[in-house]
Amino acid sequence: MSDSWILEFDDVVYGYVCSRRPATQNLSLKIPAGKRCGLIGQNGCGKTTFFLLANGLYQPSHGTIRFKGSPIRYDRNSLTALRQQIGLVFQNPEHQLVASTVEEDISYGLCNLGVPESEIAQRVQAISSEFNLVELAHQPIHNLSLGQKKRVSIADVMVLKPSLLLLDEPTAYLDPRHARQLVHQLEQIHQGGTTIVLASHDLDFVYQWADWIFVMDQGRLVLEGKPQDIFEHRELLEQLQLGVPLAIELMEQIKTKMRENYGEMIPDFEQLQNEVLNDRRSSFL
Ligand SMILES: Nc1ncnc2c1ncn2[C@@H]1O[C@H](COP(=O)(O)OP(=O)(O)OP(=O)(O)O)[C@@H](O)[C@H]1O
Ligand SMILES: [Mg+2]
């Protein structure tokens, strides 16, 4: 086993009943431990299926999934232990929240694990203040806004202290202010030592947030690398109809205009461009 990879998919095939082709087709992918990983790809390329396989909700028909070096086992006890370690936040919080109030919802996973009541109270209190949910503790879940529900669903998962956090489209439903808050929360989670994998269609978000990006297409991994390198593959990204982040697009347009108007590039333009892009990334986190 290598300590470098927290989760490894090796040649994994999974197909839904009645679908013509598998949702993951011999998918091989390794999640580096300790990184902020972004997962991008067209609708239907298999991102959500990847997450559901990763935390053992689905079982592959072929291939192996390893967590911290050991193949996932599908008996009940092993899956309970796995889901403490790998937290999955669903795209739609309505699919995740089960109890009637915020406090009960956050306690739910700990109760299922048989954690003593005094410890539950203390952990729920701690996570509620970390996620700014203290004032909502006794609110009925159905009264919350979607953004608030999203915060609760992340707290539900983080109260179990997973070492790997999977987030499916976490910025969906969030206004810019709450998206900023999410970045702040994710940063705290990451600094606490949790590896994060985040699937999103928001390329600007992923470009600024991630330090490693995976690109999927038709159930396979087609590209991975640092954000700065990934978006150099313009042709491939356009073939996949993904495009590039706005900041990169603007830089390209400025370069083209400069060439058209002045016939040449100013010296050091590439370096200045990289500085601007790197500054944007650092100020985002
Ligand atoms: N419950 C299901 N039954 C049958 N087919 C499914 C089911 N869920 C997903 N699929 C199919 O599996 C493939 C992968 O879907 P998946 O939801 O994993 O993609 P995705 O990358 O998460 O897409 P999106 O960006 O739209 O969320 C798609 O072809 C989809 O139609
Ligand atoms: Mg999805």
Short mmCIF file of C-alpha atoms and ligand atoms in Angstrom, two decimals:
data_model
loop_
_atom_site.label_atom_id
_atom_site.label_comp_id
_atom_site.label_asym_id
_atom_site.label_seq_id
_atom_site.Cartn_x
_atom_site.Cartn_y
_atom_site.Cartn_z
CA MET A 1 0.00 0.00 0.00
CA SER A 2 1.10 3.53 -0.64
CA ASP A 3 0.26 6.23 1.91
CA SER A 4 -0.11 8.61 -0.98
CA TRP A 5 -3.55 7.35 -2.09
CA ILE A 6 -6.52 7.34 0.24
CA LEU A 7 -8.92 5.77 -2.29
CA GLU A 8 -8.09 3.72 -5.38
CA PHE A 9 -10.41 2.57 -8.17
CA ASP A 10 -8.86 -0.15 -10.27
CA ASP A 11 -10.65 -1.11 -13.50
CA VAL A 12 -14.07 -0.57 -11.93
CA VAL A 13 -17.20 -1.39 -13.94
CA TYR A 14 -20.69 -0.55 -12.71
CA GLY A 15 -23.84 -0.58 -14.81
CA TYR A 16 -27.38 0.33 -13.82
CA VAL A 17 -30.07 -2.22 -14.55
CA CYS A 18 -31.70 -1.48 -17.93
CA SER A 19 -28.99 0.92 -19.12
CA ARG A 20 -27.23 0.27 -22.42
CA ARG A 21 -23.69 1.00 -21.31
CA PRO A 22 -22.02 0.90 -17.89
CA ALA A 23 -21.99 4.18 -15.90
CA THR A 24 -18.34 3.52 -15.02
CA GLN A 25 -16.36 1.72 -17.69
CA ASN A 26 -13.11 0.21 -16.42
CA LEU A 27 -12.61 3.31 -14.32
CA SER A 28 -9.15 3.58 -12.77
CA LEU A 29 -8.51 6.59 -10.56
CA LYS A 30 -6.48 7.29 -7.42
CA ILE A 31 -7.38 9.98 -4.90
CA PRO A 32 -4.23 11.51 -3.42
CA ALA A 33 -4.39 11.74 0.40
CA GLY A 34 -4.60 15.23 1.86
CA LYS A 35 -5.50 17.04 -1.37
CA ARG A 36 -8.43 19.17 -2.44
CA CYS A 37 -9.60 17.27 -5.51
CA GLY A 38 -12.03 18.58 -8.11
CA LEU A 39 -14.04 16.18 -10.30
CA ILE A 40 -15.44 17.57 -13.54
CA GLY A 41 -17.19 16.16 -16.59
CA GLN A 42 -20.37 16.45 -18.62
CA ASN A 43 -23.80 15.51 -17.30
CA GLY A 44 -24.02 11.75 -17.11
CA CYS A 45 -20.26 11.08 -17.24
CA GLY A 46 -20.43 9.10 -13.98
CA LYS A 47 -19.42 11.52 -11.16
CA THR A 48 -22.31 10.67 -8.85
CA THR A 49 -21.96 6.96 -9.62
CA PHE A 50 -18.28 7.24 -8.68
CA PHE A 51 -19.27 8.69 -5.28
CA LEU A 52 -21.90 6.01 -4.67
CA LEU A 53 -19.36 3.31 -5.45
CA ALA A 54 -16.75 5.02 -3.26
CA ASN A 55 -18.81 4.78 -0.10
CA GLY A 56 -20.09 1.30 -0.83
CA LEU A 57 -23.69 2.15 -1.71
CA TYR A 58 -23.10 0.40 -5.03
CA GLN A 59 -20.93 -2.64 -5.62
CA PRO A 60 -18.95 -2.94 -8.87
CA SER A 61 -19.50 -5.89 -11.19
CA HIS A 62 -15.79 -5.87 -12.03
CA GLY A 63 -12.62 -4.32 -10.59
CA THR A 64 -11.48 -3.33 -7.12
CA ILE A 65 -11.99 -0.31 -4.89
CA ARG A 66 -9.42 0.17 -2.13
CA PHE A 67 -9.71 2.50 0.82
CA LYS A 68 -6.43 3.15 2.65
CA GLY A 69 -4.94 0.18 0.81
CA SER A 70 -7.61 -2.44 1.68
CA PRO A 71 -10.34 -3.58 -0.73
CA ILE A 72 -13.82 -2.41 0.34
CA ARG A 73 -15.87 -5.19 1.95
CA TYR A 74 -19.62 -5.24 1.57
CA ASP A 75 -20.83 -6.90 4.76
CA ARG A 76 -22.93 -4.68 7.02
CA ASN A 77 -20.29 -4.02 9.70
CA SER A 78 -17.57 -3.19 7.19
CA LEU A 79 -19.89 -0.78 5.37
CA THR A 80 -20.87 0.98 8.60
CA ALA A 81 -17.20 1.44 9.43
CA LEU A 82 -16.44 2.60 5.87
CA ARG A 83 -19.19 5.24 5.92
CA GLN A 84 -17.76 6.73 9.08
CA GLN A 85 -14.49 7.14 7.23
CA ILE A 86 -15.89 8.26 3.87
CA GLY A 87 -18.54 10.95 4.20
CA LEU A 88 -20.78 11.64 1.21
CA VAL A 89 -22.76 14.87 0.87
CA PHE A 90 -25.48 14.40 -1.75
CA GLN A 91 -26.23 17.06 -4.34
CA ASN A 92 -29.76 17.48 -3.09
CA PRO A 93 -29.88 17.93 0.72
CA GLU A 94 -33.48 16.66 0.66
CA HIS A 95 -32.02 13.20 -0.10
CA GLN A 96 -29.84 13.34 2.98
CA LEU A 97 -31.73 14.94 5.84
CA VAL A 98 -33.79 12.44 7.82
CA ALA A 99 -34.79 13.88 11.20
CA SER A 100 -37.26 16.60 12.11
CA THR A 101 -34.91 19.20 13.64
CA VAL A 102 -31.36 20.30 12.87
CA GLU A 103 -29.98 19.00 16.16
CA GLU A 104 -31.65 15.60 15.75
CA ASP A 105 -30.38 15.34 12.20
CA ILE A 106 -26.79 16.00 13.19
CA SER A 107 -27.10 13.47 16.07
CA TYR A 108 -28.59 10.76 13.85
CA GLY A 109 -25.35 9.14 12.59
CA LEU A 110 -23.79 9.15 16.05
CA CYS A 111 -26.91 7.55 17.59
CA ASN A 112 -26.76 4.81 14.96
CA LEU A 113 -23.17 4.12 15.91
CA GLY A 114 -24.14 3.75 19.56
CA VAL A 115 -22.01 6.68 20.74
CA PRO A 116 -22.78 7.56 24.41
CA GLU A 117 -25.33 10.36 24.83
CA SER A 118 -22.98 12.73 26.65
CA GLU A 119 -20.45 12.45 23.83
CA ILE A 120 -23.18 12.96 21.20
CA ALA A 121 -24.30 16.17 22.91
CA GLN A 122 -20.76 17.46 23.06
CA ARG A 123 -19.92 16.59 19.42
CA VAL A 124 -23.20 18.01 18.11
CA GLN A 125 -22.59 21.23 20.02
CA ALA A 126 -19.04 21.52 18.66
CA ILE A 127 -19.97 20.89 15.02
CA SER A 128 -23.00 23.22 15.26
CA SER A 129 -20.84 26.12 16.33
CA GLU A 130 -18.21 25.27 13.70
CA PHE A 131 -20.87 25.34 10.96
CA ASN A 132 -22.76 28.31 12.35
CA LEU A 133 -25.86 26.25 13.10
CA VAL A 134 -26.34 26.94 16.81
CA GLU A 135 -29.23 29.32 16.25
CA LEU A 136 -30.95 26.82 13.97
CA ALA A 137 -30.50 23.83 16.32
CA HIS A 138 -34.19 23.49 17.19
CA GLN A 139 -35.61 24.60 13.86
CA PRO A 140 -37.68 22.08 11.91
CA ILE A 141 -35.66 20.94 8.89
CA HIS A 142 -38.54 21.68 6.51
CA ASN A 143 -38.40 25.39 7.46
CA LEU A 144 -34.79 25.82 6.38
CA SER A 145 -33.66 27.39 3.11
CA LEU A 146 -31.82 25.12 0.66
CA GLY A 147 -28.50 26.78 1.54
CA GLN A 148 -29.12 26.12 5.25
CA LYS A 149 -30.08 22.52 4.49
CA LYS A 150 -26.81 22.16 2.61
CA ARG A 151 -24.89 23.38 5.68
CA VAL A 152 -26.74 20.87 7.86
CA SER A 153 -26.00 18.02 5.45
CA ILE A 154 -22.26 18.80 5.56
CA ALA A 155 -22.39 19.00 9.38
CA ASP A 156 -24.21 15.61 9.44
CA VAL A 157 -21.28 14.04 7.67
CA MET A 158 -18.46 15.93 9.40
CA VAL A 159 -19.71 15.11 12.89
CA LEU A 160 -18.54 11.54 12.15
CA LYS A 161 -14.99 12.88 11.55
CA PRO A 162 -14.41 11.17 8.17
CA SER A 163 -10.93 11.12 6.66
CA LEU A 164 -12.37 11.49 3.15
CA LEU A 165 -15.20 13.89 2.31
CA LEU A 166 -17.05 13.53 -1.00
CA LEU A 167 -19.22 16.46 -2.09
CA ASP A 168 -21.58 16.19 -5.04
CA GLU A 169 -22.23 19.64 -6.55
CA PRO A 170 -21.95 21.48 -3.23
CA THR A 171 -22.36 24.95 -4.75
CA ALA A 172 -25.73 24.11 -6.32
CA TYR A 173 -28.44 26.20 -4.58
CA LEU A 174 -25.88 28.53 -2.94
CA ASP A 175 -25.82 32.29 -3.52
CA PRO A 176 -22.36 33.93 -3.82
CA ARG A 177 -22.18 34.75 -0.11
CA HIS A 178 -22.99 31.20 0.95
CA ALA A 179 -20.63 29.79 -1.68
CA ARG A 180 -17.88 31.90 0.00
CA GLN A 181 -18.90 30.49 3.37
CA LEU A 182 -18.68 27.01 1.93
CA VAL A 183 -15.11 27.67 0.75
CA HIS A 184 -14.26 28.81 4.27
CA GLN A 185 -15.82 25.67 5.81
CA LEU A 186 -14.07 23.40 3.34
CA GLU A 187 -10.79 25.08 4.17
CA GLN A 188 -11.29 24.38 7.87
CA ILE A 189 -12.16 20.76 7.06
CA HIS A 190 -9.11 20.41 4.84
CA GLN A 191 -6.81 21.97 7.42
CA GLY A 192 -8.16 19.44 9.92
CA GLY A 193 -6.57 16.73 7.75
CA THR A 194 -9.58 15.55 5.69
CA THR A 195 -9.07 14.76 2.01
CA ILE A 196 -11.86 16.31 -0.09
CA VAL A 197 -13.26 15.33 -3.49
CA LEU A 198 -15.74 17.80 -4.92
CA ALA A 199 -17.76 17.25 -8.13
CA SER A 200 -18.91 20.41 -9.84
CA HIS A 201 -19.92 21.98 -13.13
CA ASP A 202 -18.63 25.31 -11.85
CA LEU A 203 -15.22 25.42 -13.53
CA ASP A 204 -14.33 28.78 -11.98
CA PHE A 205 -14.92 27.35 -8.53
CA VAL A 206 -12.98 24.16 -9.21
CA TYR A 207 -10.11 26.03 -10.88
CA GLN A 208 -9.64 28.30 -7.89
CA TRP A 209 -10.31 25.79 -5.14
CA ALA A 210 -8.75 22.47 -6.19
CA ASP A 211 -5.13 21.48 -6.12
CA TRP A 212 -5.75 18.37 -8.22
CA ILE A 213 -8.43 17.90 -10.89
CA PHE A 214 -9.91 14.76 -12.45
CA VAL A 215 -11.80 14.95 -15.75
CA MET A 216 -14.25 12.13 -16.49
CA ASP A 217 -16.00 11.24 -19.72
CA GLN A 218 -18.37 8.32 -20.40
CA GLY A 219 -17.52 6.56 -17.18
CA ARG A 220 -13.76 6.84 -17.57
CA LEU A 221 -10.97 9.10 -16.35
CA VAL A 222 -9.63 11.05 -19.33
CA LEU A 223 -7.32 13.58 -17.70
CA GLU A 224 -5.92 14.48 -14.29
CA GLY A 225 -3.48 17.05 -13.02
CA LYS A 226 -2.90 20.41 -11.38
CA PRO A 227 -5.48 23.07 -12.30
CA GLN A 228 -2.82 25.14 -14.07
CA ASP A 229 -2.00 22.15 -16.31
CA ILE A 230 -5.51 20.77 -16.84
CA PHE A 231 -6.82 23.87 -18.59
CA GLU A 232 -3.90 23.89 -21.00
CA HIS A 233 -5.69 20.94 -22.67
CA ARG A 234 -8.12 23.28 -24.40
CA GLU A 235 -8.80 21.12 -27.41
CA LEU A 236 -9.74 18.07 -25.36
CA LEU A 237 -11.88 20.14 -22.96
CA GLU A 238 -13.71 21.70 -25.90
CA GLN A 239 -14.25 18.25 -27.46
CA LEU A 240 -15.84 17.27 -24.15
CA GLN A 241 -17.83 20.53 -24.29
CA LEU A 242 -16.53 21.62 -20.92
CA GLY A 243 -14.61 24.76 -21.92
CA VAL A 244 -12.25 26.57 -19.56
CA PRO A 245 -12.69 28.88 -16.54
CA LEU A 246 -13.64 32.49 -17.24
CA ALA A 247 -10.34 33.87 -15.90
CA ILE A 248 -8.37 31.78 -18.41
CA GLU A 249 -10.77 32.65 -21.22
CA LEU A 250 -10.30 36.39 -20.52
CA MET A 251 -6.51 36.08 -20.43
CA GLU A 252 -6.62 34.35 -23.83
CA GLN A 253 -8.80 37.11 -25.27
CA ILE A 254 -6.50 39.83 -23.94
CA LYS A 255 -3.52 38.06 -25.57
CA THR A 256 -5.35 37.83 -28.90
CA LYS A 257 -6.35 41.54 -28.78
CA MET A 258 -2.81 42.55 -27.95
CA ARG A 259 -1.45 40.63 -30.91
CA GLU A 260 -4.10 42.11 -33.22
CA ASN A 261 -3.58 45.69 -32.05
CA TYR A 262 0.14 45.85 -31.36
CA GLY A 263 1.46 42.99 -33.47
CA GLU A 264 3.38 41.47 -30.60
CA MET A 265 3.10 40.50 -26.97
CA ILE A 266 4.52 42.69 -24.24
CA PRO A 267 7.56 41.02 -22.67
CA ASP A 268 6.79 38.93 -19.58
CA PHE A 269 3.06 38.76 -20.37
CA GLU A 270 2.97 35.01 -19.66
CA GLN A 271 4.61 35.57 -16.30
CA LEU A 272 2.21 38.39 -15.39
CA GLN A 273 -0.72 36.23 -16.44
CA ASN A 274 0.45 33.37 -14.21
CA GLU A 275 0.90 35.78 -11.30
CA VAL A 276 -2.64 37.11 -11.68
CA LEU A 277 -4.11 33.60 -11.92
CA ASN A 278 -2.10 32.37 -8.92
CA ASP A 279 -3.07 35.44 -6.86
CA ARG A 280 -6.73 34.79 -7.62
CA ARG A 281 -6.36 31.20 -6.46
CA SER A 282 -4.58 32.14 -3.22
CA SER A 283 -7.08 34.86 -2.31
CA PHE A 284 -9.98 32.46 -2.98
CA LEU A 285 -9.02 30.05 -0.19
N1 LIG B 1 -30.66 5.19 -11.14
C1 LIG B 1 -30.22 5.09 -12.41
N2 LIG B 1 -30.74 4.18 -13.26
C2 LIG B 1 -30.29 4.04 -14.54
N3 LIG B 1 -29.29 4.79 -15.04
C3 LIG B 1 -28.73 5.70 -14.24
C4 LIG B 1 -29.16 5.91 -12.89
N4 LIG B 1 -28.42 6.91 -12.33
C5 LIG B 1 -27.56 7.29 -13.30
N5 LIG B 1 -27.74 6.58 -14.43
C6 LIG B 1 -26.98 6.72 -15.70
O1 LIG B 1 -25.61 6.50 -15.40
C7 LIG B 1 -24.77 7.42 -16.09
C8 LIG B 1 -23.93 8.20 -15.10
O2 LIG B 1 -24.79 9.02 -14.32
P1 LIG B 1 -24.28 9.90 -13.10
O3 LIG B 1 -25.46 10.39 -12.36
O4 LIG B 1 -23.25 9.13 -12.34
O5 LIG B 1 -23.56 11.10 -13.89
P2 LIG B 1 -23.06 12.52 -13.35
O6 LIG B 1 -21.70 12.74 -13.94
O7 LIG B 1 -23.19 12.58 -11.88
O8 LIG B 1 -24.08 13.53 -14.04
P3 LIG B 1 -24.57 14.99 -13.58
O9 LIG B 1 -23.47 15.94 -13.93
O10 LIG B 1 -25.79 15.22 -14.42
O11 LIG B 1 -24.88 14.94 -12.11
C9 LIG B 1 -25.71 8.29 -16.93
O12 LIG B 1 -25.76 7.74 -18.23
C10 LIG B 1 -27.06 8.13 -16.23
O13 LIG B 1 -28.11 8.25 -17.16
MG MG B 2 -24.28 13.82 -10.61
#
